[in-house]
Short mmCIF file of C-alpha atoms and ligand atoms in Angstrom, two decimals:
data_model
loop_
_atom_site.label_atom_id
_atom_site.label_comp_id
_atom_site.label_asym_id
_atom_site.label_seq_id
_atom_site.Cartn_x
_atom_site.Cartn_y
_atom_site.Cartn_z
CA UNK P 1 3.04 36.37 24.16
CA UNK P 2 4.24 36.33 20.41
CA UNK P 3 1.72 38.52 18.52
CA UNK P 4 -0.04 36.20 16.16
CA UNK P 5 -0.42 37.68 12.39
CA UNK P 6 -1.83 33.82 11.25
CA UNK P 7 -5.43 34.74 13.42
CA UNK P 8 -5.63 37.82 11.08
CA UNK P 9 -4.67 36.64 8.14
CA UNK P 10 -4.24 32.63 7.18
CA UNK P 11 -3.25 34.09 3.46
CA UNK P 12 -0.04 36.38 4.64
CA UNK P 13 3.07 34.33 3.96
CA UNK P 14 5.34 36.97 3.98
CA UNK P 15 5.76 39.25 6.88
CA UNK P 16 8.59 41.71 8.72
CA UNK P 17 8.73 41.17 12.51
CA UNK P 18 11.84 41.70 15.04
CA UNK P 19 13.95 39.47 16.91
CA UNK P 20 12.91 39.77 20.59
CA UNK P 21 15.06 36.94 22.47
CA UNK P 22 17.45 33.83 20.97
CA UNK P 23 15.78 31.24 23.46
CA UNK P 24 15.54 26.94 23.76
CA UNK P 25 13.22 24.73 22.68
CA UNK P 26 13.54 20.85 24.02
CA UNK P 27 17.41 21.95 24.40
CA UNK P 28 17.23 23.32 20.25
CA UNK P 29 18.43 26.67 19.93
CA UNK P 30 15.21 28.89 18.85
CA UNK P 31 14.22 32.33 18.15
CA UNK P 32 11.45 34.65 19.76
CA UNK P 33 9.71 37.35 17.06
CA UNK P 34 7.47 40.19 18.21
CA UNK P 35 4.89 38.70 16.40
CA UNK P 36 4.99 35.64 13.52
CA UNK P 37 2.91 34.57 10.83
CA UNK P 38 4.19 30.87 11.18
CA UNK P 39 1.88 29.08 12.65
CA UNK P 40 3.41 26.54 15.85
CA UNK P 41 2.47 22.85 15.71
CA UNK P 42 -1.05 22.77 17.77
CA UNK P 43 -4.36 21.41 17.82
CA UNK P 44 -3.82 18.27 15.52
CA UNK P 45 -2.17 20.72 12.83
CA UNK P 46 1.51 20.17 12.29
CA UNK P 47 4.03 23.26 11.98
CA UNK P 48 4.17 25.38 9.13
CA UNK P 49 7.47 24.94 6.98
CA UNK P 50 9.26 28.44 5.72
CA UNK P 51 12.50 30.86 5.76
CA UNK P 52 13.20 33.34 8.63
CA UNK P 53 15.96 36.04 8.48
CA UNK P 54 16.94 33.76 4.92
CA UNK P 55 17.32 30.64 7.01
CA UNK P 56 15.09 27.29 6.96
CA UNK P 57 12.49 27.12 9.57
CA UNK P 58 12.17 23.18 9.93
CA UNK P 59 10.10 23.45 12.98
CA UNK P 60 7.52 25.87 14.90
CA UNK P 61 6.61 25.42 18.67
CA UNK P 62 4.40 27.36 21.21
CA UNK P 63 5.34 27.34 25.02
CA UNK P 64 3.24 27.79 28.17
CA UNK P 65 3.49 31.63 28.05
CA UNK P 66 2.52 31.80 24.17
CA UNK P 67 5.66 32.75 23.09
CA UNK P 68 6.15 30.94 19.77
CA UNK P 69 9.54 29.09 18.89
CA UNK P 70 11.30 29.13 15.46
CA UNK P 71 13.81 26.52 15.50
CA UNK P 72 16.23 27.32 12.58
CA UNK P 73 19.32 25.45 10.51
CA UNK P 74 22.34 27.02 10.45
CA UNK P 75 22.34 29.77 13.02
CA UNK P 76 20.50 32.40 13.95
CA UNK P 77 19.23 36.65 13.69
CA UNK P 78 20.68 38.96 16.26
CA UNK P 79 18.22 39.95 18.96
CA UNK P 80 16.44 43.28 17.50
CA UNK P 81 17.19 42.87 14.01
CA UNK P 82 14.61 43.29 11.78
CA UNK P 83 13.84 40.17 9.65
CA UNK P 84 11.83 38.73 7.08
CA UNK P 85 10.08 35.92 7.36
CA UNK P 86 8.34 33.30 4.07
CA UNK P 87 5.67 30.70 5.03
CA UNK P 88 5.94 27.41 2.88
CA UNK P 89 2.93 28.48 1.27
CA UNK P 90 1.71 25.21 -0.51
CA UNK P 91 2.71 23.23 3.00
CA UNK P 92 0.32 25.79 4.72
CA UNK P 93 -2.37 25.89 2.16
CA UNK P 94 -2.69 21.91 2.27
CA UNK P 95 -2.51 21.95 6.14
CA UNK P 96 -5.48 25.35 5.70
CA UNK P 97 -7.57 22.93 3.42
CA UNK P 98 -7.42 19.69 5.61
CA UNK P 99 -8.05 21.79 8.85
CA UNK P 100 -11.33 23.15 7.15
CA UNK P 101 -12.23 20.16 5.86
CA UNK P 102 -11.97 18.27 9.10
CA UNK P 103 -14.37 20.70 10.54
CA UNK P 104 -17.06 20.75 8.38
CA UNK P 105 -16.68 16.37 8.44
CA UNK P 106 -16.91 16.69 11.99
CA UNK P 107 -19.95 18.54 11.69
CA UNK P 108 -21.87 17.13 9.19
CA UNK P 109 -20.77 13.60 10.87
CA UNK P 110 -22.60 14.82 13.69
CA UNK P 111 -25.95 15.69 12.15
CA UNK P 112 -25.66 12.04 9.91
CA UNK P 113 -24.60 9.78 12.58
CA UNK P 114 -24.61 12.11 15.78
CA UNK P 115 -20.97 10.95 16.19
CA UNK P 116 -19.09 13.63 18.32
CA UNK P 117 -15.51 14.37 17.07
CA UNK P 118 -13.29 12.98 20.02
CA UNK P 119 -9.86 14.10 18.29
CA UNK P 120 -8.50 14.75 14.87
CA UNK P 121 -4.87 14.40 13.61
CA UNK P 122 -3.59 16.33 10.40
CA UNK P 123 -0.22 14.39 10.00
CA UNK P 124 2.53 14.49 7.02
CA UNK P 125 0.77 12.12 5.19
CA UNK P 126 -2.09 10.65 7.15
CA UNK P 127 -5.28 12.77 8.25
CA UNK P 128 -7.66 11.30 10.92
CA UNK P 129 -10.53 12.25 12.27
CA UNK P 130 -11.86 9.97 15.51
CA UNK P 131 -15.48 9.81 16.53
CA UNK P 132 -17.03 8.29 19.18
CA UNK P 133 -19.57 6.44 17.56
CA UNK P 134 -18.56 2.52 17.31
CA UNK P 135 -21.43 1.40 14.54
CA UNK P 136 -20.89 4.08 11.85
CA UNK P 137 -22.39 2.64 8.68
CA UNK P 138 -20.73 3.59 5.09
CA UNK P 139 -23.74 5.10 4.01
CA UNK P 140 -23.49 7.51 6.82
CA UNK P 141 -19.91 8.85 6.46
CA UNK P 142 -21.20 8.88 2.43
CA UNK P 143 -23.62 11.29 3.32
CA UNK P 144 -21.64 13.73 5.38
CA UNK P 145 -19.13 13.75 2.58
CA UNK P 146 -21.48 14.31 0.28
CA UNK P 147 -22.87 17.12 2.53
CA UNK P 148 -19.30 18.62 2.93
CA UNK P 149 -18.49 18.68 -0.98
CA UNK P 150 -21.66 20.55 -1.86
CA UNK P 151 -20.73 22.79 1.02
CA UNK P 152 -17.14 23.57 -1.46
CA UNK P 153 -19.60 23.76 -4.17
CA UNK P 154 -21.47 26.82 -2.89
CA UNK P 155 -18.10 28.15 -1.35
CA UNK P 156 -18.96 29.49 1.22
CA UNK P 157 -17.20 31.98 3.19
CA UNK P 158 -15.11 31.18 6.45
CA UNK P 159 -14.24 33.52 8.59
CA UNK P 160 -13.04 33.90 12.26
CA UNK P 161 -13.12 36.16 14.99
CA UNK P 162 -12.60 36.98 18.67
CA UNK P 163 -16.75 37.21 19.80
CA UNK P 164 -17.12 38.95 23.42
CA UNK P 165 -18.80 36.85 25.99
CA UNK P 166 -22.36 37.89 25.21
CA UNK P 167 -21.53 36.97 21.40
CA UNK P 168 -20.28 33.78 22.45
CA UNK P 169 -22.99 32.80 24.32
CA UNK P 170 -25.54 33.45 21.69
CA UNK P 171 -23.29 31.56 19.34
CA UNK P 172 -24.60 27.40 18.10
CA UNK P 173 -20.65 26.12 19.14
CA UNK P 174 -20.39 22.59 17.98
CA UNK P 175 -17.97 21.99 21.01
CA UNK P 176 -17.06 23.89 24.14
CA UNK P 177 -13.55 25.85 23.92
CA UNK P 178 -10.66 24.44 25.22
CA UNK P 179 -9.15 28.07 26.58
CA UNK P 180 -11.14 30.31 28.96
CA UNK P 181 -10.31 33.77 28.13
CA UNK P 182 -9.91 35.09 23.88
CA UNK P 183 -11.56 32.62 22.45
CA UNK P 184 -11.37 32.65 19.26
CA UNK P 185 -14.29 31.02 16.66
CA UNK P 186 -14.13 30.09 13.24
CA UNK P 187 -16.98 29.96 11.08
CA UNK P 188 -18.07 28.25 8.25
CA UNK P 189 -20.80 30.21 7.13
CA UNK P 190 -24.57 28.75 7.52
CA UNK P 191 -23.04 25.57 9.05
CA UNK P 192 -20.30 25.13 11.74
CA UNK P 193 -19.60 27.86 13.98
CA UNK P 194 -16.62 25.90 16.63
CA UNK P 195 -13.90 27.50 18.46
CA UNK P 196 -10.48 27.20 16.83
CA UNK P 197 -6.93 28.61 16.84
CA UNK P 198 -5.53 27.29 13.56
CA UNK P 199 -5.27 28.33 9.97
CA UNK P 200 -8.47 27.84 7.98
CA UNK P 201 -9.19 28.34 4.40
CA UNK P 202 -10.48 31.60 3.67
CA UNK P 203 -13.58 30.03 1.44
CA UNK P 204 -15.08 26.69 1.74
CA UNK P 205 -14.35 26.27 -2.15
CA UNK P 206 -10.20 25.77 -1.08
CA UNK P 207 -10.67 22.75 0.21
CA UNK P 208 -11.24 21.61 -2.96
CA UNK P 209 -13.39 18.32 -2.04
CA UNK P 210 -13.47 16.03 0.99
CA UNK P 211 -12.89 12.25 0.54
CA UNK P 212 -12.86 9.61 3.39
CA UNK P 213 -11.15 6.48 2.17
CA UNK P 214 -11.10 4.35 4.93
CA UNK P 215 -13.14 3.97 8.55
CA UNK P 216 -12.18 1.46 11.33
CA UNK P 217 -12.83 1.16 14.98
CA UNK P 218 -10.86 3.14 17.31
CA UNK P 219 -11.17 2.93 21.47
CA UNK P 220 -14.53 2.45 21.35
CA UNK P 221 -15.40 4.65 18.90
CA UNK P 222 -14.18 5.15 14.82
CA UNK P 223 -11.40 6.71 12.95
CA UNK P 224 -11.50 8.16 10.14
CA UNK P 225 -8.98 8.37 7.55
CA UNK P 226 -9.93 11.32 5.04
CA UNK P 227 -8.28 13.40 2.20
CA UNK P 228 -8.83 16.76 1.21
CA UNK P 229 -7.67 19.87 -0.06
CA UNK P 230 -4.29 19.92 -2.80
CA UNK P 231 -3.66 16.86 -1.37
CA UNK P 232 -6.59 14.83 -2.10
CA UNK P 233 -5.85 15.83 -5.83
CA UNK P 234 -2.41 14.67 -5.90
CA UNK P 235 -3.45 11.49 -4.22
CA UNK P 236 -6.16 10.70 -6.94
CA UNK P 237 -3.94 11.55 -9.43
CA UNK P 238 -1.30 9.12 -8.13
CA UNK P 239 -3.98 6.36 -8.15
CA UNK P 240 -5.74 6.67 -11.09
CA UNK P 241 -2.03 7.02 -13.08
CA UNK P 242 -1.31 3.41 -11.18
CA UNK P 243 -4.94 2.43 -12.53
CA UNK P 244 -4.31 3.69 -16.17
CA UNK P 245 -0.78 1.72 -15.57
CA UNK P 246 -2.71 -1.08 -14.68
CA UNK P 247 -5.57 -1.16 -17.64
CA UNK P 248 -2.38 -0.60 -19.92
CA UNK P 249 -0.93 -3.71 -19.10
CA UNK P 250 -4.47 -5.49 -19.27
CA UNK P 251 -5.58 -3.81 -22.39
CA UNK P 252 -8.91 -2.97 -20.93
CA UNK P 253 -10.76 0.60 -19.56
CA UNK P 254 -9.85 1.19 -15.95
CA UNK P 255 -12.83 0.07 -14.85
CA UNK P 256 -12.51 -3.20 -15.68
CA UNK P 257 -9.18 -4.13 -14.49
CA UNK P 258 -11.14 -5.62 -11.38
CA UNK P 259 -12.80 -8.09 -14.19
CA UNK P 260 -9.65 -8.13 -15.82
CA UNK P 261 -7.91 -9.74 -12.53
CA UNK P 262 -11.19 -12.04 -11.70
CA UNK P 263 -10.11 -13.35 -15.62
CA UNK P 264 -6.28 -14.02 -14.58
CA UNK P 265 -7.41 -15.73 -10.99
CA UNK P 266 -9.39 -17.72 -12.89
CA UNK P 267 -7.02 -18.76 -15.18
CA UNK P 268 -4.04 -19.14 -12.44
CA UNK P 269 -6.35 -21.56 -10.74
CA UNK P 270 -6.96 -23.87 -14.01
CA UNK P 271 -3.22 -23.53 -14.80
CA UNK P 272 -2.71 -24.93 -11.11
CA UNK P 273 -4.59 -27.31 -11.55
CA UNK P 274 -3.70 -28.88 -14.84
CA UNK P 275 0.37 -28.36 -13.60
CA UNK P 276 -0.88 -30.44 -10.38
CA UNK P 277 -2.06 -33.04 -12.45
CA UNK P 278 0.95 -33.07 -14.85
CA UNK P 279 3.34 -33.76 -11.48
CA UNK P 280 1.44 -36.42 -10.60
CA UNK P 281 1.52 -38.05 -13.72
CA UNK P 282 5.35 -37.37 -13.87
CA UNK P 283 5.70 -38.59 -10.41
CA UNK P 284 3.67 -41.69 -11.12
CA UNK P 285 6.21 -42.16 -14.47
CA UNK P 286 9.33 -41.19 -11.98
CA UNK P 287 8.28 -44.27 -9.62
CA UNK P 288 8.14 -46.58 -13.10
CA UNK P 289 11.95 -46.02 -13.09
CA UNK P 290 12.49 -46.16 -9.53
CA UNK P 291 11.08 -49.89 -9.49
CA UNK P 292 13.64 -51.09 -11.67
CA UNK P 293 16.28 -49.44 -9.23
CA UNK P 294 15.51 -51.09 -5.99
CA UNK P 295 17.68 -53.48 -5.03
CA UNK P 296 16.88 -56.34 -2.18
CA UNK P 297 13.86 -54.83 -2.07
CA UNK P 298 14.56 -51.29 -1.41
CA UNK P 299 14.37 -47.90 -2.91
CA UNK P 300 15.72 -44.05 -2.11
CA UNK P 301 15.45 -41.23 -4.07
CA UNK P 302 15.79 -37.57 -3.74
CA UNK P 303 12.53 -35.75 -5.26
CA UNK P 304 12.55 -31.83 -6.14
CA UNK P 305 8.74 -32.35 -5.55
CA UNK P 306 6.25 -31.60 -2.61
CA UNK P 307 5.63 -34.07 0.24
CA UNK P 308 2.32 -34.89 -1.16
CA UNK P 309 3.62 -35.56 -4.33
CA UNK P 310 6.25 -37.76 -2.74
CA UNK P 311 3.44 -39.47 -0.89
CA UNK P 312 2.21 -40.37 -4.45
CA UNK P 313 5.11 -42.19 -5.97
CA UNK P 314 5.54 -43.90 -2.10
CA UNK P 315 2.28 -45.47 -2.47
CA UNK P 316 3.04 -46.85 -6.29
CA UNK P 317 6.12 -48.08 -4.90
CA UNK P 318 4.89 -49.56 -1.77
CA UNK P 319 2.19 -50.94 -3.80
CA UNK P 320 4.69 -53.61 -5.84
CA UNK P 321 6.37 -54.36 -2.83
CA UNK P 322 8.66 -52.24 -1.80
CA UNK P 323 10.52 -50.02 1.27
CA UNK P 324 11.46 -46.55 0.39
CA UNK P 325 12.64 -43.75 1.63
CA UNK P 326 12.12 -40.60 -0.20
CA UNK P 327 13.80 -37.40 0.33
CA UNK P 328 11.86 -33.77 -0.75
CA UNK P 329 11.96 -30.15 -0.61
CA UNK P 330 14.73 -27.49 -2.05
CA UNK P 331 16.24 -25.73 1.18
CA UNK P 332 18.41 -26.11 3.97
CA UNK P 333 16.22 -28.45 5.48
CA UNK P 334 14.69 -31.99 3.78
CA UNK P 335 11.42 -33.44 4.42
CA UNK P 336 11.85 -37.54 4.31
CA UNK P 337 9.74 -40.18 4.02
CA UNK P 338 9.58 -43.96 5.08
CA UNK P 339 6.89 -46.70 4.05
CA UNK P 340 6.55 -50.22 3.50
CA UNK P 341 3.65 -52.45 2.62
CA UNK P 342 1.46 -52.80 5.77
CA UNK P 343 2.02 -56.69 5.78
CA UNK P 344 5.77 -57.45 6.98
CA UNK P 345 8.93 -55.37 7.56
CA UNK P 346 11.16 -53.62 8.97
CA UNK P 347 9.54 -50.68 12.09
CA UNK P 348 10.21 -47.72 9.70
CA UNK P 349 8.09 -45.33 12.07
CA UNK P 350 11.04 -46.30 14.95
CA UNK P 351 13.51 -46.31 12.20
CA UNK P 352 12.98 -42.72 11.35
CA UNK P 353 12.20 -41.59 14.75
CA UNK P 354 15.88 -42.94 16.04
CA UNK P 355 17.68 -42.16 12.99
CA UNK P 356 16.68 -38.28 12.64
CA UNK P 357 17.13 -37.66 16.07
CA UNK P 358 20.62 -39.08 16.15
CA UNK P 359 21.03 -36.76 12.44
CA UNK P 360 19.94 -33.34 14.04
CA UNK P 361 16.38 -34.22 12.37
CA UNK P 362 13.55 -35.63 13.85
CA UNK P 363 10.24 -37.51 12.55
CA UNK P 364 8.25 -40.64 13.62
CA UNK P 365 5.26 -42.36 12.77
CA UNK P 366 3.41 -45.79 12.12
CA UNK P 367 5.56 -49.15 11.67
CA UNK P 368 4.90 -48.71 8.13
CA UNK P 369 4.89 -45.11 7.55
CA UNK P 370 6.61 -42.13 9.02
CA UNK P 371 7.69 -38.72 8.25
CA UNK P 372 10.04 -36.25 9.36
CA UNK P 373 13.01 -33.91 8.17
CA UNK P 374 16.57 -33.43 8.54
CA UNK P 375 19.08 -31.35 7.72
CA UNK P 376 20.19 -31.46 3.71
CA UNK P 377 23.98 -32.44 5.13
CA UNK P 378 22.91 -35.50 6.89
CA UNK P 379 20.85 -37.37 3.74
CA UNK P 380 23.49 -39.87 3.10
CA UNK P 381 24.07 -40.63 6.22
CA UNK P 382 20.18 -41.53 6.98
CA UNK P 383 20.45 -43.22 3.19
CA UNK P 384 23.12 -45.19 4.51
CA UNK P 385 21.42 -46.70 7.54
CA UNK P 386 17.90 -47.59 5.62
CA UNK P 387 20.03 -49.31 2.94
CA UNK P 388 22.48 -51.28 6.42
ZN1 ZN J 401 -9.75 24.68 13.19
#
């Protein structure tokens, strides 16, 4: 078992150690130390980052026996040399941060809400934290953060240790340990005393603050989405930039760019409105013209409008007399349209039915109004057999 110098100290990221065996991980070339202060991908925590004998460390894994597995780029140490080895410090310290801040959530989750933490998840970008509570109001998970920032307030110390059994009996463990022999326990002192093998902040004050911006429900329970740590900080400084972006461009504070939108929704819904109205009335003008274009009684016309607003001019036209056809849209595909005063006429509903089918279209409707669409290629043709 690979000595573990991360259980002593979660600060030390540099250390000297020596190359025990060159040995596979997942059929990756890896490399055994005596003992390591990277710490291996475990527990919800991802791998820590680093250098190792001058070469990059991209990934650290732990096997059955606790041996712990540095895979490397671009080769490797000989067995019993004596390296050096550099933790990606500000990779570990965020990881250290959201670790500690997970469990004092968990915990003061449990005395707001008494939702039990199922599982957490400390990804690359995303960190989770699932409860198994289904109905977890806001005000709730408000609280516990609230609880868990004054706890960084007062940083507090956190500290962990190896109790013996009678210790760890006497000891108020949030959860039961997952190992049965060295168990370790980290505490956060005055608050959460759980067993843990990861890398904690050394005082509560590193974490920095706790935020949880989002809550959903998650197999029967709720997950948590949270930020803390260095990268809450560069997460709210990414957003409020995009907000100060935003009020820029409004010429307002950034709290009111939400009024600032309501304003421009209100405005694009007038300005929809009024260029709704101004179609129609150009539509209405268009069908003037197309009146004095009919001839035998007949009109076509290809429309860069909507179907509704082709319905519009079809209904003027129809209105003095005539049969149209109308063709709309602007794609690949046009939408057509047939009508003819209710009274006498030609079937247009079978018309269009028989005609777009036989054009790769299709359509159908009343005798004396039908709709339908066709391919853009094949207008003429259906022009052609509604003039016959
Ligand atoms: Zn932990």
């Amino acid at each position: 078992m690979t000595q573990r110098l991360y259980w002593e100290d979660a600060l030390l990221f540099e250390f000297e150690a020596r190359v025990e065996a060159l040995a596979s991980w997942q059929g990756s070339p890896s490399v055994i130390l005596d003992r390591t202060a990277f710490y291996p991908e475990a527990g919800g925590q991802m791998a820590d980052h680093g250098q190792l004998a001058g070469l990059m460390v991209h990934d650290v894994q732990v096997d059955e026996q606790g041996r712990i597995h540095h895979l490397l780029e671009g080769g490797a140490p000989e067995v019993g040399a004596r390296v050096m080895g550099q933790i990606d410090a500000q990779r570990r310290r965020e990881h250290m941060a959201l670790h500690t801040g997970q469990h004092m959530l968990s915990h003061a989750i449990l005395d707001a809400a008494r939702a039990s933490t199922v599982s957490s998840r400390l990804g690359e970008r995303v960190s989770t934290l699932d409860v198994d509570v289904a109905e977890l109001s806001r005000d709730a998970i408000d609280e516990a953060v609230a609880r868990v920032n004054a706890l960084v307030d007062e940083d507090r110390p956190v500290r962990a240790s190896f109790p013996s059994p009678e210790v760890l009996a006497s000891l108020p463990l949030r959860r039961k340990p997952k190992v049965q022999d060295g168990i370790r326990v980290v505490e956060v002192e005055g608050f959460d005393v759980t067993p843990c093998g990861g890398t904690h902040a050394t005082h509560t004050s590193q974490v920095q603050g706790l935020f949880v911006l989002s809550h959903a429900r998650y197999k029967g329970g709720t997950r948590l989405t949270f930020l803390a740590g260095p990268r809450l900080r560069r997460v709210f400084v990414e957003r409020a930039l995009a907000l100060d972006t935003l009020a820029t461009r409004f010429t307002c504070a950034p709290e009111d760019v939400d009024k600032a939108v309501d304003n421009l929704d209100a405005e694009l819904k007038q300005t929809r409105a009024s260029l709704g109205a101004a179609r129609l009335e150009l539509a209405s003008s268009y069908a003037d013209t197309l009146v004095s274009e009919a001839v035998d009684g007949r009109v076509t016309a290809e429309l860069d409008l909507s179907i509704g607003e082709a319905r519009a001019i079809s209904r003027k036209l129809v209105a003095q007399g005539l049969t149209v056809l109308l063709a709309c849209g602007a794609g690949e595909r046009l939408g057509v349209l047939v009508s003819r005063p209710e009274a006498e006429g030609m079937d247009v509903g079978r018309f269009l039915r028989e005609s777009a089918k036989a054009l790769g279209g299709g359509g159908g409707g009343r005798p004396h109004h039908a709709e339908g669409s066709i391919p853009r290629a094949a207008y003429a043709q259906l022009r052609e057999r509604f003039l016959g």
